[in-house]
JSON list of C-alpha atoms in Angstrom, two decimals:
[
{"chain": "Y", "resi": 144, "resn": "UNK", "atom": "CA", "xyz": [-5.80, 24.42, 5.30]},
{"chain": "Y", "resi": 145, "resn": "UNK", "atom": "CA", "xyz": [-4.07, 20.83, 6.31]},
{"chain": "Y", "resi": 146, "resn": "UNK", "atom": "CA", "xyz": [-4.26, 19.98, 10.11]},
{"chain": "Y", "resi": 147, "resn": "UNK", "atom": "CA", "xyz": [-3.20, 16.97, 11.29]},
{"chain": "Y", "resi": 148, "resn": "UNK", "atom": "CA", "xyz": [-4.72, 16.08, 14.91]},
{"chain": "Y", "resi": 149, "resn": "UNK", "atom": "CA", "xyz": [-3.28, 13.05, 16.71]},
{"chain": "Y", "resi": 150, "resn": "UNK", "atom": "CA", "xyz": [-5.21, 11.40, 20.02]},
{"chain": "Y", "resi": 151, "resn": "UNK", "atom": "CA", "xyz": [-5.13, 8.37, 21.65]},
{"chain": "Y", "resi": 152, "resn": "UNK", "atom": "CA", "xyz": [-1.78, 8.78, 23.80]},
{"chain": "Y", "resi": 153, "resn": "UNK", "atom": "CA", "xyz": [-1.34, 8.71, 28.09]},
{"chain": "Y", "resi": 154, "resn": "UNK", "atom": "CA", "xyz": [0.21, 6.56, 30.31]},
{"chain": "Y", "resi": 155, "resn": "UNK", "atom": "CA", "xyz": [0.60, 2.80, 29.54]},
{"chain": "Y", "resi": 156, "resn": "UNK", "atom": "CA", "xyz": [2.88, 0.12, 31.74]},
{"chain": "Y", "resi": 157, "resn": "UNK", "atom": "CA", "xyz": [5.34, -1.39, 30.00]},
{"chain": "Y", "resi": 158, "resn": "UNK", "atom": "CA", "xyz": [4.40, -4.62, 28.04]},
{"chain": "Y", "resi": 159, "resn": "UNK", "atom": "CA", "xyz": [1.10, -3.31, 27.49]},
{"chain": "Y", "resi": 160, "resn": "UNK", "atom": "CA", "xyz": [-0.63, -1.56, 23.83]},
{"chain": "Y", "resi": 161, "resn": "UNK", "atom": "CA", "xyz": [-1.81, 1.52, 22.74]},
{"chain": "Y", "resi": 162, "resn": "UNK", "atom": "CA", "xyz": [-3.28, 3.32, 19.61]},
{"chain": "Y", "resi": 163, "resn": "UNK", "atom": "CA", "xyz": [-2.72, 6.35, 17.96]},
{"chain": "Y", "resi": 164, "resn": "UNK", "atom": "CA", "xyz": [-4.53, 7.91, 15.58]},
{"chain": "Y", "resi": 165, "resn": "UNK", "atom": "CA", "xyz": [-3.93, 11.15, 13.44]},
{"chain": "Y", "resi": 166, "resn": "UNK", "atom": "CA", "xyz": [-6.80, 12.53, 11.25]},
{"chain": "Y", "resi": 167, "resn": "UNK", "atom": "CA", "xyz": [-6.41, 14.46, 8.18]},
{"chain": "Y", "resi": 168, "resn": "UNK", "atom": "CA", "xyz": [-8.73, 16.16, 5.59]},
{"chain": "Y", "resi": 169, "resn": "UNK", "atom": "CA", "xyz": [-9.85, 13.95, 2.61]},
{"chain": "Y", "resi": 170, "resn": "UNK", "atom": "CA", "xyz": [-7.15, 16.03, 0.06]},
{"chain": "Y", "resi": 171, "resn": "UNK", "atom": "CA", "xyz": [-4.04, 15.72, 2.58]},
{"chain": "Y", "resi": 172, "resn": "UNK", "atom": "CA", "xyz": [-4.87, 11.88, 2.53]},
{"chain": "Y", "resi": 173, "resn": "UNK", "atom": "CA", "xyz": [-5.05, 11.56, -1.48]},
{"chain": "Y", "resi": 174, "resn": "UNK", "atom": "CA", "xyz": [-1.98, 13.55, -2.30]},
{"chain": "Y", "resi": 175, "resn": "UNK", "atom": "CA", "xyz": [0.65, 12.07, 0.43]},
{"chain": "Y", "resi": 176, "resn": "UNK", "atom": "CA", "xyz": [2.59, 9.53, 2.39]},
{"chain": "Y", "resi": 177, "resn": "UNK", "atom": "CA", "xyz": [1.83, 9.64, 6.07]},
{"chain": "Y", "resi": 178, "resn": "UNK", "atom": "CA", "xyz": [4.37, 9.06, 8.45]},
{"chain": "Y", "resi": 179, "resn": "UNK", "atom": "CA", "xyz": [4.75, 8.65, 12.74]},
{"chain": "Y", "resi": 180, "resn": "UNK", "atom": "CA", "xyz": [7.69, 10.36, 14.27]},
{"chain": "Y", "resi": 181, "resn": "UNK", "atom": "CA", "xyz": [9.07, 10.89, 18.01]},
{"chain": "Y", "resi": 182, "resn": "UNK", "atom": "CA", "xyz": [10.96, 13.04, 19.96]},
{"chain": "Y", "resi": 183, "resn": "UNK", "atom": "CA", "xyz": [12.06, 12.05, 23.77]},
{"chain": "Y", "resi": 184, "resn": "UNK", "atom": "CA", "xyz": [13.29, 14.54, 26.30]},
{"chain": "Y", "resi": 185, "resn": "UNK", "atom": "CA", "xyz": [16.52, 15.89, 25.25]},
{"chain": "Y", "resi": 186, "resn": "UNK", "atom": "CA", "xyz": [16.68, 13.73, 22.02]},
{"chain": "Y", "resi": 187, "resn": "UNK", "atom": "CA", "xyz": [16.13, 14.72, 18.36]},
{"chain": "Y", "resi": 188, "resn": "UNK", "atom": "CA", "xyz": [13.29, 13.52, 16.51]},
{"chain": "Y", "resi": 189, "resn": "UNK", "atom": "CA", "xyz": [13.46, 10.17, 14.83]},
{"chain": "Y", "resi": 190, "resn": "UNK", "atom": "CA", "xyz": [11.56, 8.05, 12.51]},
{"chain": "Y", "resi": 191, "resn": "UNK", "atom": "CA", "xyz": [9.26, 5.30, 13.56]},
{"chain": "Y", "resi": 192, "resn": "UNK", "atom": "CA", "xyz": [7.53, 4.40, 10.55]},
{"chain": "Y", "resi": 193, "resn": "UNK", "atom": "CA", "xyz": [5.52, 5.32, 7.51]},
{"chain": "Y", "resi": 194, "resn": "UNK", "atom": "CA", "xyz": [3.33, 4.36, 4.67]},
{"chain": "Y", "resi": 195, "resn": "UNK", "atom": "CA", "xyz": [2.80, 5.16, 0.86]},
{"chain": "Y", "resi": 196, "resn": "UNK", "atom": "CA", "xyz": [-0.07, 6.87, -0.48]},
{"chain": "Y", "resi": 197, "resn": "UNK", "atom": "CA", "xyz": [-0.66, 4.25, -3.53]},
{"chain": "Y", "resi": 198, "resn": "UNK", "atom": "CA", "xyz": [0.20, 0.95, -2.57]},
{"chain": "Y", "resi": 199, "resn": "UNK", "atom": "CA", "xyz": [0.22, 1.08, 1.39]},
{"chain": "Y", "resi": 200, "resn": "UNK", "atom": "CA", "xyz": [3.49, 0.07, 1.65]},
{"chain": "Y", "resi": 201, "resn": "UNK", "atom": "CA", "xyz": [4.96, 0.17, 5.39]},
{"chain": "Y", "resi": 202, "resn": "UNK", "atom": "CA", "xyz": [8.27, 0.79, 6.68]},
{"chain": "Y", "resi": 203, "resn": "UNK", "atom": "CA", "xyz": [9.75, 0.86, 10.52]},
{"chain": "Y", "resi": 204, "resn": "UNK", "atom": "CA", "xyz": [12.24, 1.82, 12.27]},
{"chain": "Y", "resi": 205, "resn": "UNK", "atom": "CA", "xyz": [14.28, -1.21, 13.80]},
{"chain": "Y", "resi": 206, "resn": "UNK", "atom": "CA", "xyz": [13.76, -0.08, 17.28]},
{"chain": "Y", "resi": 207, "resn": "UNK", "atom": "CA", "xyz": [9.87, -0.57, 16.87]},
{"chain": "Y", "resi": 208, "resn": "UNK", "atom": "CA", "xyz": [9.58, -3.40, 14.00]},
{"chain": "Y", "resi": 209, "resn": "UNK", "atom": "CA", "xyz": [7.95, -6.12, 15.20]},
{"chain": "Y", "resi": 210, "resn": "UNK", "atom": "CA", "xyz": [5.75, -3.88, 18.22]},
{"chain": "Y", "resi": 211, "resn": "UNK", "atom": "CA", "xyz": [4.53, -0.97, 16.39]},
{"chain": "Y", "resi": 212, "resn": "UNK", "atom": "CA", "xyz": [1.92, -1.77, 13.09]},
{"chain": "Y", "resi": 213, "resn": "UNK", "atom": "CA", "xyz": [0.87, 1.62, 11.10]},
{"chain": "Y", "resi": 214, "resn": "UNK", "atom": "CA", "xyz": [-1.76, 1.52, 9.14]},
{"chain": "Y", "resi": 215, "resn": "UNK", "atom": "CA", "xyz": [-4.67, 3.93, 7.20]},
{"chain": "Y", "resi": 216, "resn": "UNK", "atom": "CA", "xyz": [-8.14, 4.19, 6.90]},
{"chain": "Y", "resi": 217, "resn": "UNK", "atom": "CA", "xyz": [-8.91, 6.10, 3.87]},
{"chain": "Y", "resi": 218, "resn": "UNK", "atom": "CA", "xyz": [-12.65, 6.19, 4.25]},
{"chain": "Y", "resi": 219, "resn": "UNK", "atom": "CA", "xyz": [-11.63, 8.22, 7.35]},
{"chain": "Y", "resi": 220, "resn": "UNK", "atom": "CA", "xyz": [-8.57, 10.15, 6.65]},
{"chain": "Y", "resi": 221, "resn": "UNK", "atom": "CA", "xyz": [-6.79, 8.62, 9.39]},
{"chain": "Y", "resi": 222, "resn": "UNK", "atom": "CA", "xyz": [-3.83, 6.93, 10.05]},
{"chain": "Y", "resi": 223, "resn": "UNK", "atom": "CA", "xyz": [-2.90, 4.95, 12.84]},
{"chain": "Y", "resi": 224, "resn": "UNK", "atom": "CA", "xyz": [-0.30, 3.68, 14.89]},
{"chain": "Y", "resi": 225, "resn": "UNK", "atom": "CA", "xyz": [-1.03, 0.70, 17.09]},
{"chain": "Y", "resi": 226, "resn": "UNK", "atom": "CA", "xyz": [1.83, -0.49, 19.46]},
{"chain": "Y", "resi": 227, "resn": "UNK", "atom": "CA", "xyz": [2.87, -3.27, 21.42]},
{"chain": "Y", "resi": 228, "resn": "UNK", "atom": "CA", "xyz": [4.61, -4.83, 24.02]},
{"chain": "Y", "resi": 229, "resn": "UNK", "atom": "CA", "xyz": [5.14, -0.99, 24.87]},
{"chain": "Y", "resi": 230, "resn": "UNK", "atom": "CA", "xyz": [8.76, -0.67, 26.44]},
{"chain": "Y", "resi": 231, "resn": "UNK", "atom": "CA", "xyz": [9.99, 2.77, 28.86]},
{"chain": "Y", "resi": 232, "resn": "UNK", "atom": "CA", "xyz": [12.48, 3.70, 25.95]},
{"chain": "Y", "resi": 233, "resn": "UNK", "atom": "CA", "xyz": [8.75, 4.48, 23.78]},
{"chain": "Y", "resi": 234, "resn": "UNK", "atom": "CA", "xyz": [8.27, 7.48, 25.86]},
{"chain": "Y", "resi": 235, "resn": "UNK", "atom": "CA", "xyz": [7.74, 10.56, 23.92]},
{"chain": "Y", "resi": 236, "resn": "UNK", "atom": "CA", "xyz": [6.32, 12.96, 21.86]},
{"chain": "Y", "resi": 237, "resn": "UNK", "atom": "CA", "xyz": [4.54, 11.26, 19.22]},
{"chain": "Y", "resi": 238, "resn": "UNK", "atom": "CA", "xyz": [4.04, 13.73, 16.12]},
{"chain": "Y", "resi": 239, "resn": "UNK", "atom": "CA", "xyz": [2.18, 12.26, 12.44]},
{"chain": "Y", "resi": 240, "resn": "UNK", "atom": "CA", "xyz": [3.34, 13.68, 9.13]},
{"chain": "Y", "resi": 241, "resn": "UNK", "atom": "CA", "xyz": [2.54, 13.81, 5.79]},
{"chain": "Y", "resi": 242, "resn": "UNK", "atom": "CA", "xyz": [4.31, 14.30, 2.70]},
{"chain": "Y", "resi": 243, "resn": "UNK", "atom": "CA", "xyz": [4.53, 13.88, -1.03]},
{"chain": "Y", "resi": 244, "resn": "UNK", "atom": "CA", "xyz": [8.11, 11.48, -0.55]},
{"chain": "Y", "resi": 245, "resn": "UNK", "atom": "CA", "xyz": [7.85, 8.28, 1.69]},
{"chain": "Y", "resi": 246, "resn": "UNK", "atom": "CA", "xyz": [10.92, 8.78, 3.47]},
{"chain": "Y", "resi": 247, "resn": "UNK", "atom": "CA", "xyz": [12.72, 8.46, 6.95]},
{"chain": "Y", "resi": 248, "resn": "UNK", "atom": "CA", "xyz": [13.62, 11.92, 6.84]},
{"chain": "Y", "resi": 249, "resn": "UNK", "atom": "CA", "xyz": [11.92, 14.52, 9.18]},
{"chain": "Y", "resi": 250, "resn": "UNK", "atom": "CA", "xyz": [13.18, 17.01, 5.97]},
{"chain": "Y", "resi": 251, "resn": "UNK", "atom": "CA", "xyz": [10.52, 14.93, 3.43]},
{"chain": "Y", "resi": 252, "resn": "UNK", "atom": "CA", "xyz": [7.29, 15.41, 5.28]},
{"chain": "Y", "resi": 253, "resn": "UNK", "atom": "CA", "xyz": [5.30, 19.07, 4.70]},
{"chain": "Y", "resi": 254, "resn": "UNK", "atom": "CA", "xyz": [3.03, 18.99, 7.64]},
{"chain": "Y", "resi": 255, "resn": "UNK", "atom": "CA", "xyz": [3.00, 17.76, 10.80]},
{"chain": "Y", "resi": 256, "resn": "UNK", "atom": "CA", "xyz": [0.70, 17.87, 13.53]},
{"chain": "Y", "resi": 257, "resn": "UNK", "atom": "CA", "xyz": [1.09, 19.09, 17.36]},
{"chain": "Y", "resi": 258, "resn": "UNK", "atom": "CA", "xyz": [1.67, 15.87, 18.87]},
{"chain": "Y", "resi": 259, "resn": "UNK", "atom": "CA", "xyz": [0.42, 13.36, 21.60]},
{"chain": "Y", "resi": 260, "resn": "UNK", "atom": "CA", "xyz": [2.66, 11.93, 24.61]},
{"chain": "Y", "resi": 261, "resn": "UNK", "atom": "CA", "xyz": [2.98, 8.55, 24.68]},
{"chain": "Y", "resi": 262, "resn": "UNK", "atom": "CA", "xyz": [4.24, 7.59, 28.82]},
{"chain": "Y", "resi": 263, "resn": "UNK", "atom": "CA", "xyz": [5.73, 3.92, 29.27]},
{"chain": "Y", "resi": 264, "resn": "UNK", "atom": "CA", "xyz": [6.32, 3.22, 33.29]},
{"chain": "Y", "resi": 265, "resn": "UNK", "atom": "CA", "xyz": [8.46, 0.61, 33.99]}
]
């Protein structure tokens, strides 16, 4: 019954922007936290940020803070991640979560959705 579907990734040259989005149904979206996660060739997954369910309260990973903004849209059901001043080390697999706990742990979020990749060229 919950599907998350992310768009908006491709190729992008380094310096330049690009926005995600991930689109849930109207009940995922009032019960949880919604989170962006990656996963580079070779590498685990890591964090990149999130945001709460009440308040809209952000958090980022330091590798992105300052680049990447997350936000929500709750008349749509969709959360989004716009970045900036894109670097090569962004490449990856770019997967959106949700979950009742607003943590940086993959282990906290109860569905995820398929992923998009995101391609920085130097």
């Amino acid at each position: 019954q919950v599907q998350l579907v992310e768009s908006g990734g491709g190729l992008v040259q380094a310096g330049g922007s690009m926005r995600l989005s991930c689109a849930a149904s109207r009940r995922t979206f009032a019960r949880n936290a919604m989170g962006w996660f990656r996963q580079a060739p070779g590498k685990e997954r890591e964090f990149v940020a999130l945001i709460t369910r009440d308040f809209g309260s952000t958090y980022y990973a330091d590798s992105v803070n300052g680049r990447f903004t997350i936000s929500r849209d709750n008349a749509k059901n969709t959360v989004y991640l716009q970045m900036n001043n894109l670097k090569p080390e962004d490449t990856a697999v770019y997967y959106c979560a949700a979950g009742l706990a607003a943590t940086i742990k993959e282990r906290s979020y109860d569905y995820w959705g398929q992923g998009t990749q995101v391609t920085v060229s130097s």
